[in-house]
Amino acid sequence: MDNTQTGDERSIRSLIPFNHPRRESLLIREKLVKALENNILAPQGLIAHGRGECFDYLLGEKTQEFAEKSINAAAALLLLAKYPVISVNGNMAALTAKDLVDLAEEINCKMEINLFYRDEKRIKAIKEVLEKAGAKEVLGDDDLITIPELFSERRRVSRKGIYIADVILLGLEDGDRTEALVKMDKKVIAIDLNPLSRTSMTASITIVDNITRSIPLLAKRVKELKTKDKREWEKIINNFDNKRNLAEAIKFISQRLENLSADLISRPQ
Ligand code: PTJ
């Protein structure tokens, strides 16, 4: 048994039958419900997760080749960045706190809490989760500045973080802020299961994959690429085309559905 599990986590794990075909997915839902009770998640985060689950289903719940390509480009960009920052919201903190902290450590970058449904109670709870996972410095409740390009609560950013960052990694984001950050000449790496979202279409690099799979893979890739030199990182970036990669993701979903439908028809009654 995992000794880091709390009593709550253990009782949830025993609640879902071990042989349930969708056990992992159900456990993630339970994690989110708990995070909602603990002020980490916004209620709307459950709805956002449901949309993500649907796209993940269409992607075969696996990190596909196009996602691996963008993870590679994202790792190179993070290594080339002068001042990268990881932006954390409720869903990311609920599902991947420890992996985010490991990634921040690998890149040696700051983490900043930035919420669409900003609420000081949630900021405090998310900060606690990140600190418990090992984060040394978490921004988002410090000296904030308002960025004029944006109208939602996400416009309030840290002077020591997103405001001065050249590269920002974010997940489950709304299109408005992605557009605003790109307008401010920042490079945005977005993790979004929906290749059709405005965030996916606007970001500099889009990772069409689940945050639960892609964040550990990104940390691993950063570690591997650290052994190469700057010219190798630049070559990776220059060979990456986000629009083409997104088109591959959309084509993958469409072909997968066509194959599944053909299989169904050819199956004996
Ligand atoms: O914590 P807050 O207050 O900042 O609020 C966060 C949410 C997620 C509620 C807010 O940003 C929101 O409403 O997001 P959207 O506009 O619903 O966008 C979420 C996107 O993330 C959608 O395109 C989903 O398909 C996608 N998504 C959902 N779950 C995952 C995901 N992408 C990657 N991994 C997931 N696990």
mmCIF file of C-alpha atoms and ligand atoms in Angstrom:
data_model
loop_
_atom_site.group_PDB
_atom_site.id
_atom_site.type_symbol
_atom_site.label_atom_id
_atom_site.label_comp_id
_atom_site.label_asym_id
_atom_site.label_seq_id
_atom_site.Cartn_x
_atom_site.Cartn_y
_atom_site.Cartn_z
ATOM 1 C CA MET A 1 0.000 0.000 0.000
ATOM 2 C CA ASP A 2 1.099 3.571 -0.745
ATOM 3 C CA ASN A 3 2.096 5.065 2.626
ATOM 4 C CA THR A 4 1.544 8.623 1.411
ATOM 5 C CA GLN A 5 -2.212 8.004 1.064
ATOM 6 C CA THR A 6 -4.536 9.653 3.568
ATOM 7 C CA GLY A 7 -7.365 7.760 5.283
ATOM 8 C CA ASP A 8 -9.822 9.458 2.888
ATOM 9 C CA GLU A 9 -7.882 8.257 -0.155
ATOM 10 C CA ARG A 10 -7.723 4.714 1.206
ATOM 11 C CA SER A 11 -11.481 4.575 1.818
ATOM 12 C CA ILE A 12 -12.167 5.924 -1.699
ATOM 13 C CA ARG A 13 -9.843 3.321 -3.223
ATOM 14 C CA SER A 14 -11.707 0.507 -1.462
ATOM 15 C CA LEU A 15 -15.102 1.969 -2.457
ATOM 16 C CA ILE A 16 -14.513 1.434 -6.183
ATOM 17 C CA PRO A 17 -14.373 -2.284 -7.103
ATOM 18 C CA PHE A 18 -10.840 -3.376 -8.056
ATOM 19 C CA ASN A 19 -12.057 -5.067 -11.234
ATOM 20 C CA HIS A 20 -14.147 -2.102 -12.409
ATOM 21 C CA PRO A 21 -13.066 -1.430 -16.028
ATOM 22 C CA ARG A 22 -13.084 2.337 -15.433
ATOM 23 C CA ARG A 23 -11.570 2.242 -11.939
ATOM 24 C CA GLU A 24 -8.771 4.784 -12.631
ATOM 25 C CA SER A 25 -11.200 7.254 -14.173
ATOM 26 C CA LEU A 26 -13.620 6.859 -11.229
ATOM 27 C CA LEU A 27 -10.796 7.372 -8.729
ATOM 28 C CA ILE A 28 -9.890 10.627 -10.456
ATOM 29 C CA ARG A 29 -13.519 11.762 -10.157
ATOM 30 C CA GLU A 30 -13.438 10.983 -6.425
ATOM 31 C CA LYS A 31 -10.225 12.995 -6.086
ATOM 32 C CA LEU A 32 -11.952 15.959 -7.698
ATOM 33 C CA VAL A 33 -15.015 15.677 -5.456
ATOM 34 C CA LYS A 34 -12.701 15.676 -2.426
ATOM 35 C CA ALA A 35 -10.859 18.696 -3.847
ATOM 36 C CA LEU A 36 -14.194 20.488 -4.209
ATOM 37 C CA GLU A 37 -15.007 19.798 -0.548
ATOM 38 C CA ASN A 38 -11.556 21.103 0.428
ATOM 39 C CA ASN A 39 -11.933 24.412 -1.474
ATOM 40 C CA ILE A 40 -9.279 23.501 -4.034
ATOM 41 C CA LEU A 41 -11.581 22.994 -6.990
ATOM 42 C CA ALA A 42 -14.235 25.382 -8.320
ATOM 43 C CA PRO A 43 -17.617 23.609 -8.866
ATOM 44 C CA GLN A 44 -17.224 24.535 -12.540
ATOM 45 C CA GLY A 45 -13.986 22.510 -12.490
ATOM 46 C CA LEU A 46 -16.098 19.335 -12.367
ATOM 47 C CA ILE A 47 -17.877 20.360 -15.569
ATOM 48 C CA ALA A 48 -14.558 21.251 -17.234
ATOM 49 C CA HIS A 49 -13.239 17.816 -16.223
ATOM 50 C CA GLY A 50 -16.283 16.136 -17.798
ATOM 51 C CA ARG A 51 -15.544 17.846 -21.098
ATOM 52 C CA GLY A 52 -11.943 16.716 -20.794
ATOM 53 C CA GLU A 53 -12.995 13.109 -20.087
ATOM 54 C CA CYS A 54 -15.032 13.085 -23.272
ATOM 55 C CA PHE A 55 -12.059 14.234 -25.394
ATOM 56 C CA ASP A 56 -9.765 11.805 -23.579
ATOM 57 C CA TYR A 57 -12.152 8.984 -24.504
ATOM 58 C CA LEU A 58 -11.917 10.034 -28.152
ATOM 59 C CA LEU A 59 -8.107 10.081 -27.895
ATOM 60 C CA GLY A 60 -8.055 6.499 -26.569
ATOM 61 C CA GLU A 61 -6.961 7.700 -23.078
ATOM 62 C CA LYS A 62 -3.319 7.482 -24.162
ATOM 63 C CA THR A 63 -0.551 9.963 -24.901
ATOM 64 C CA GLN A 64 -0.542 9.867 -28.687
ATOM 65 C CA GLU A 65 2.357 10.608 -31.029
ATOM 66 C CA PHE A 66 1.293 14.224 -31.694
ATOM 67 C CA ALA A 67 1.280 14.835 -27.908
ATOM 68 C CA GLU A 68 4.757 13.346 -27.581
ATOM 69 C CA LYS A 69 5.949 15.756 -30.312
ATOM 70 C CA SER A 70 4.537 18.765 -28.476
ATOM 71 C CA ILE A 71 5.909 17.545 -25.132
ATOM 72 C CA ASN A 72 9.342 17.402 -26.783
ATOM 73 C CA ALA A 73 8.954 20.974 -28.126
ATOM 74 C CA ALA A 74 7.603 22.198 -24.771
ATOM 75 C CA ALA A 75 10.590 20.711 -22.928
ATOM 76 C CA ALA A 76 12.992 22.449 -25.334
ATOM 77 C CA LEU A 77 11.165 25.781 -24.971
ATOM 78 C CA LEU A 78 11.177 25.545 -21.169
ATOM 79 C CA LEU A 79 14.935 24.931 -21.242
ATOM 80 C CA LEU A 80 15.497 27.878 -23.583
ATOM 81 C CA ALA A 81 13.281 30.215 -21.527
ATOM 82 C CA LYS A 82 14.877 33.024 -19.498
ATOM 83 C CA TYR A 83 12.048 33.187 -16.959
ATOM 84 C CA PRO A 84 9.494 30.373 -17.236
ATOM 85 C CA VAL A 85 6.490 30.177 -14.887
ATOM 86 C CA ILE A 86 3.965 27.382 -14.282
ATOM 87 C CA SER A 87 0.435 28.738 -13.863
ATOM 88 C CA VAL A 88 -1.674 26.559 -11.536
ATOM 89 C CA ASN A 89 -5.470 26.446 -11.255
ATOM 90 C CA GLY A 90 -7.834 24.335 -9.147
ATOM 91 C CA ASN A 91 -8.002 21.303 -11.436
ATOM 92 C CA MET A 92 -4.227 21.152 -11.834
ATOM 93 C CA ALA A 93 -3.660 21.375 -8.077
ATOM 94 C CA ALA A 94 -6.299 18.704 -7.414
ATOM 95 C CA LEU A 95 -4.887 16.192 -9.894
ATOM 96 C CA THR A 96 -1.170 16.801 -10.321
ATOM 97 C CA ALA A 97 0.252 18.847 -7.413
ATOM 98 C CA LYS A 98 3.278 16.603 -6.811
ATOM 99 C CA ASP A 99 4.112 16.238 -10.523
ATOM 100 C CA LEU A 100 3.876 20.017 -10.989
ATOM 101 C CA VAL A 101 6.284 20.589 -8.109
ATOM 102 C CA ASP A 102 8.709 18.014 -9.574
ATOM 103 C CA LEU A 103 8.502 19.719 -12.976
ATOM 104 C CA ALA A 104 9.094 23.188 -11.467
ATOM 105 C CA GLU A 105 12.137 21.815 -9.686
ATOM 106 C CA GLU A 106 13.478 20.217 -12.874
ATOM 107 C CA ILE A 107 13.158 23.520 -14.783
ATOM 108 C CA ASN A 108 14.025 25.613 -11.736
ATOM 109 C CA CYS A 109 11.037 27.882 -12.257
ATOM 110 C CA LYS A 110 8.360 29.604 -10.186
ATOM 111 C CA MET A 111 4.771 28.402 -9.744
ATOM 112 C CA GLU A 112 1.914 30.888 -9.628
ATOM 113 C CA ILE A 113 -1.701 30.257 -8.658
ATOM 114 C CA ASN A 114 -3.966 31.977 -11.159
ATOM 115 C CA LEU A 115 -7.687 31.297 -10.998
ATOM 116 C CA PHE A 116 -10.629 32.040 -13.258
ATOM 117 C CA TYR A 117 -12.977 31.800 -10.249
ATOM 118 C CA ARG A 118 -10.610 33.679 -7.967
ATOM 119 C CA ASP A 119 -11.389 33.377 -4.293
ATOM 120 C CA GLU A 120 -8.914 33.947 -1.454
ATOM 121 C CA LYS A 121 -10.040 30.784 0.384
ATOM 122 C CA ARG A 122 -9.239 28.707 -2.692
ATOM 123 C CA ILE A 123 -5.875 30.434 -3.203
ATOM 124 C CA LYS A 124 -4.940 29.541 0.386
ATOM 125 C CA ALA A 125 -6.078 25.902 0.003
ATOM 126 C CA ILE A 126 -4.230 25.460 -3.315
ATOM 127 C CA LYS A 127 -1.078 27.019 -1.864
ATOM 128 C CA GLU A 128 -1.222 24.557 1.025
ATOM 129 C CA VAL A 129 -1.581 21.600 -1.370
ATOM 130 C CA LEU A 130 1.431 22.748 -3.417
ATOM 131 C CA GLU A 131 3.536 23.386 -0.329
ATOM 132 C CA LYS A 132 2.583 20.001 1.086
ATOM 133 C CA ALA A 133 3.758 18.506 -2.219
ATOM 134 C CA GLY A 134 7.147 20.186 -1.690
ATOM 135 C CA ALA A 135 6.843 23.604 -3.380
ATOM 136 C CA LYS A 136 9.265 26.128 -1.917
ATOM 137 C CA GLU A 137 7.795 29.315 -3.347
ATOM 138 C CA VAL A 138 4.240 29.724 -4.629
ATOM 139 C CA LEU A 139 3.181 33.070 -6.106
ATOM 140 C CA GLY A 140 -0.332 34.374 -6.690
ATOM 141 C CA ASP A 141 -1.167 35.935 -3.339
ATOM 142 C CA ASP A 142 1.780 38.342 -3.314
ATOM 143 C CA ASP A 143 2.343 41.693 -5.024
ATOM 144 C CA LEU A 144 -0.188 41.530 -7.865
ATOM 145 C CA ILE A 145 -0.589 43.698 -10.922
ATOM 146 C CA THR A 146 -3.565 43.865 -13.289
ATOM 147 C CA ILE A 147 -2.901 43.155 -16.949
ATOM 148 C CA PRO A 148 -5.053 45.469 -19.118
ATOM 149 C CA GLU A 149 -5.384 42.901 -21.932
ATOM 150 C CA LEU A 150 -7.828 40.861 -19.853
ATOM 151 C CA PHE A 151 -11.160 41.335 -18.049
ATOM 152 C CA SER A 152 -11.604 38.161 -15.979
ATOM 153 C CA GLU A 153 -10.143 37.579 -12.502
ATOM 154 C CA ARG A 154 -7.231 35.948 -14.289
ATOM 155 C CA ARG A 155 -5.970 39.464 -15.094
ATOM 156 C CA ARG A 156 -4.416 39.689 -11.613
ATOM 157 C CA VAL A 157 -0.902 38.298 -11.890
ATOM 158 C CA SER A 158 2.256 38.390 -9.799
ATOM 159 C CA ARG A 159 4.923 41.019 -10.555
ATOM 160 C CA LYS A 160 7.502 38.323 -9.730
ATOM 161 C CA GLY A 161 5.788 35.665 -11.856
ATOM 162 C CA ILE A 162 3.500 35.653 -14.904
ATOM 163 C CA TYR A 163 3.915 39.422 -15.402
ATOM 164 C CA ILE A 164 7.630 39.147 -16.198
ATOM 165 C CA ALA A 165 7.679 35.567 -17.543
ATOM 166 C CA ASP A 166 8.733 34.901 -21.130
ATOM 167 C CA VAL A 167 7.302 31.338 -21.198
ATOM 168 C CA ILE A 168 4.166 30.230 -19.325
ATOM 169 C CA LEU A 169 2.974 26.656 -18.941
ATOM 170 C CA LEU A 170 -0.741 26.332 -18.224
ATOM 171 C CA GLY A 171 -3.516 23.748 -18.331
ATOM 172 C CA LEU A 172 -7.326 23.779 -18.577
ATOM 173 C CA GLU A 173 -7.218 27.423 -19.517
ATOM 174 C CA ASP A 174 -9.773 29.771 -21.010
ATOM 175 C CA GLY A 175 -9.081 31.203 -24.456
ATOM 176 C CA ASP A 176 -9.212 34.846 -23.325
ATOM 177 C CA ARG A 177 -6.153 34.631 -21.104
ATOM 178 C CA THR A 178 -4.172 32.572 -23.590
ATOM 179 C CA GLU A 179 -4.882 35.232 -26.229
ATOM 180 C CA ALA A 180 -3.979 38.023 -23.781
ATOM 181 C CA LEU A 181 -0.664 36.394 -22.820
ATOM 182 C CA VAL A 182 0.286 35.816 -26.468
ATOM 183 C CA LYS A 183 -0.592 39.481 -27.197
ATOM 184 C CA MET A 184 1.860 40.415 -24.421
ATOM 185 C CA ASP A 185 4.559 38.610 -26.480
ATOM 186 C CA LYS A 186 4.798 35.687 -24.106
ATOM 187 C CA LYS A 187 5.159 32.113 -25.322
ATOM 188 C CA VAL A 188 2.356 29.913 -24.015
ATOM 189 C CA ILE A 189 2.525 26.138 -23.584
ATOM 190 C CA ALA A 190 -1.034 24.876 -23.079
ATOM 191 C CA ILE A 191 -2.176 21.423 -21.984
ATOM 192 C CA ASP A 192 -5.723 20.869 -23.220
ATOM 193 C CA LEU A 193 -7.496 17.649 -24.191
ATOM 194 C CA ASN A 194 -9.676 19.577 -26.619
ATOM 195 C CA PRO A 195 -7.725 20.312 -29.818
ATOM 196 C CA LEU A 196 -10.575 22.567 -30.988
ATOM 197 C CA SER A 197 -10.557 24.975 -28.026
ATOM 198 C CA ARG A 198 -9.514 28.609 -28.467
ATOM 199 C CA THR A 199 -6.637 27.993 -26.029
ATOM 200 C CA SER A 200 -5.390 25.083 -28.165
ATOM 201 C CA MET A 201 -5.615 27.167 -31.324
ATOM 202 C CA THR A 202 -3.929 30.251 -29.800
ATOM 203 C CA ALA A 203 -1.095 28.747 -27.730
ATOM 204 C CA SER A 204 2.485 28.658 -29.017
ATOM 205 C CA ILE A 205 2.691 24.929 -28.181
ATOM 206 C CA THR A 206 -0.402 22.845 -27.446
ATOM 207 C CA ILE A 207 -0.144 19.489 -25.719
ATOM 208 C CA VAL A 208 -3.356 17.623 -26.535
ATOM 209 C CA ASP A 209 -3.213 15.187 -23.643
ATOM 210 C CA ASN A 210 -4.401 14.692 -20.083
ATOM 211 C CA ILE A 211 -2.513 16.742 -17.463
ATOM 212 C CA THR A 212 -2.213 13.571 -15.381
ATOM 213 C CA ARG A 213 -0.136 11.893 -18.126
ATOM 214 C CA SER A 214 1.615 14.834 -19.761
ATOM 215 C CA ILE A 215 3.098 16.640 -16.760
ATOM 216 C CA PRO A 216 5.260 13.677 -15.608
ATOM 217 C CA LEU A 217 6.242 13.028 -19.245
ATOM 218 C CA LEU A 218 7.242 16.661 -19.647
ATOM 219 C CA ALA A 219 9.438 16.526 -16.529
ATOM 220 C CA LYS A 220 11.085 13.355 -17.852
ATOM 221 C CA ARG A 221 11.734 14.962 -21.260
ATOM 222 C CA VAL A 222 13.217 18.112 -19.670
ATOM 223 C CA LYS A 223 15.604 15.907 -17.719
ATOM 224 C CA GLU A 224 16.620 14.032 -20.900
ATOM 225 C CA LEU A 225 17.072 17.190 -22.993
ATOM 226 C CA LYS A 226 19.239 18.801 -20.311
ATOM 227 C CA THR A 227 22.028 16.491 -21.476
ATOM 228 C CA LYS A 228 21.890 18.079 -24.980
ATOM 229 C CA ASP A 229 23.064 21.553 -25.903
ATOM 230 C CA LYS A 230 21.197 24.787 -26.718
ATOM 231 C CA ARG A 231 21.499 24.261 -30.494
ATOM 232 C CA GLU A 232 19.647 20.951 -30.174
ATOM 233 C CA TRP A 233 16.833 22.681 -28.226
ATOM 234 C CA GLU A 234 16.575 25.410 -30.883
ATOM 235 C CA LYS A 235 16.464 22.787 -33.642
ATOM 236 C CA ILE A 236 13.522 21.059 -31.910
ATOM 237 C CA ILE A 237 11.614 24.369 -31.668
ATOM 238 C CA ASN A 238 12.347 25.320 -35.276
ATOM 239 C CA ASN A 239 11.076 21.953 -36.518
ATOM 240 C CA PHE A 240 7.836 22.166 -34.554
ATOM 241 C CA ASP A 241 4.662 23.538 -36.142
ATOM 242 C CA ASN A 242 1.786 23.868 -33.656
ATOM 243 C CA LYS A 243 -0.981 24.207 -36.280
ATOM 244 C CA ARG A 244 0.217 21.126 -38.151
ATOM 245 C CA ASN A 245 0.429 19.182 -34.894
ATOM 246 C CA LEU A 246 -3.099 20.226 -33.882
ATOM 247 C CA ALA A 247 -4.335 19.191 -37.303
ATOM 248 C CA GLU A 248 -2.775 15.758 -36.660
ATOM 249 C CA ALA A 249 -4.685 15.508 -33.356
ATOM 250 C CA ILE A 250 -7.998 16.347 -35.047
ATOM 251 C CA LYS A 251 -7.282 13.885 -37.875
ATOM 252 C CA PHE A 252 -6.395 11.194 -35.330
ATOM 253 C CA ILE A 253 -9.791 11.553 -33.594
ATOM 254 C CA SER A 254 -11.671 11.530 -36.878
ATOM 255 C CA GLN A 255 -9.819 8.448 -38.210
ATOM 256 C CA ARG A 256 -10.200 6.627 -34.912
ATOM 257 C CA LEU A 257 -13.965 7.171 -35.008
ATOM 258 C CA GLU A 258 -14.136 6.030 -38.641
ATOM 259 C CA ASN A 259 -12.201 2.845 -37.773
ATOM 260 C CA LEU A 260 -14.398 2.143 -34.755
ATOM 261 C CA SER A 261 -17.534 2.582 -36.823
ATOM 262 C CA ALA A 262 -16.200 0.298 -39.605
ATOM 263 C CA ASP A 263 -15.262 -2.367 -36.996
ATOM 264 C CA LEU A 264 -18.751 -2.254 -35.542
ATOM 265 C CA ILE A 265 -20.398 -2.868 -38.909
ATOM 266 C CA SER A 266 -18.030 -5.699 -39.881
ATOM 267 C CA ARG A 267 -18.508 -7.535 -36.567
ATOM 268 C CA PRO A 268 -20.605 -10.758 -36.846
ATOM 269 C CA GLN A 269 -24.092 -10.494 -35.245
HETATM 270 O O1 PTJ B 1 -9.586 26.792 -10.904
HETATM 271 P P1 PTJ B 1 -10.136 27.919 -11.732
HETATM 272 O O2 PTJ B 1 -10.984 28.873 -10.933
HETATM 273 O O3 PTJ B 1 -9.052 28.672 -12.479
HETATM 274 O O4 PTJ B 1 -11.110 27.296 -12.855
HETATM 275 C C1 PTJ B 1 -10.619 26.301 -13.700
HETATM 276 C C2 PTJ B 1 -11.613 25.873 -14.819
HETATM 277 C C3 PTJ B 1 -11.078 24.574 -15.406
HETATM 278 C C4 PTJ B 1 -12.984 25.630 -14.183
HETATM 279 C C5 PTJ B 1 -11.696 26.981 -15.883
HETATM 280 O O5 PTJ B 1 -10.425 27.277 -16.372
HETATM 281 C C6 PTJ B 1 -12.596 26.595 -17.041
HETATM 282 O O6 PTJ B 1 -13.787 26.852 -17.025
HETATM 283 O O7 PTJ B 1 -11.961 25.961 -18.066
HETATM 284 P P2 PTJ B 1 -12.691 25.585 -19.456
HETATM 285 O O8 PTJ B 1 -12.921 26.852 -20.237
HETATM 286 O O9 PTJ B 1 -13.848 24.688 -19.208
HETATM 287 O O10 PTJ B 1 -11.562 24.793 -20.203
HETATM 288 C C7 PTJ B 1 -11.064 23.584 -19.725
HETATM 289 C C8 PTJ B 1 -10.401 22.832 -20.893
HETATM 290 O O11 PTJ B 1 -9.550 21.857 -20.323
HETATM 291 C C9 PTJ B 1 -11.397 22.107 -21.789
HETATM 292 O O12 PTJ B 1 -11.018 22.276 -23.147
HETATM 293 C C10 PTJ B 1 -11.256 20.621 -21.393
HETATM 294 O O13 PTJ B 1 -11.443 19.752 -22.478
HETATM 295 C C11 PTJ B 1 -9.820 20.564 -20.920
HETATM 296 N N1 PTJ B 1 -9.564 19.551 -19.885
HETATM 297 C C12 PTJ B 1 -10.406 19.078 -18.921
HETATM 298 N N2 PTJ B 1 -9.798 18.170 -18.145
HETATM 299 C C13 PTJ B 1 -8.523 18.075 -18.588
HETATM 300 C C14 PTJ B 1 -8.362 18.951 -19.702
HETATM 301 N N3 PTJ B 1 -7.212 19.063 -20.362
HETATM 302 C C15 PTJ B 1 -6.164 18.301 -19.928
HETATM 303 N N4 PTJ B 1 -6.250 17.445 -18.880
HETATM 304 C C16 PTJ B 1 -7.394 17.302 -18.182
HETATM 305 N N5 PTJ B 1 -7.455 16.450 -17.149
#
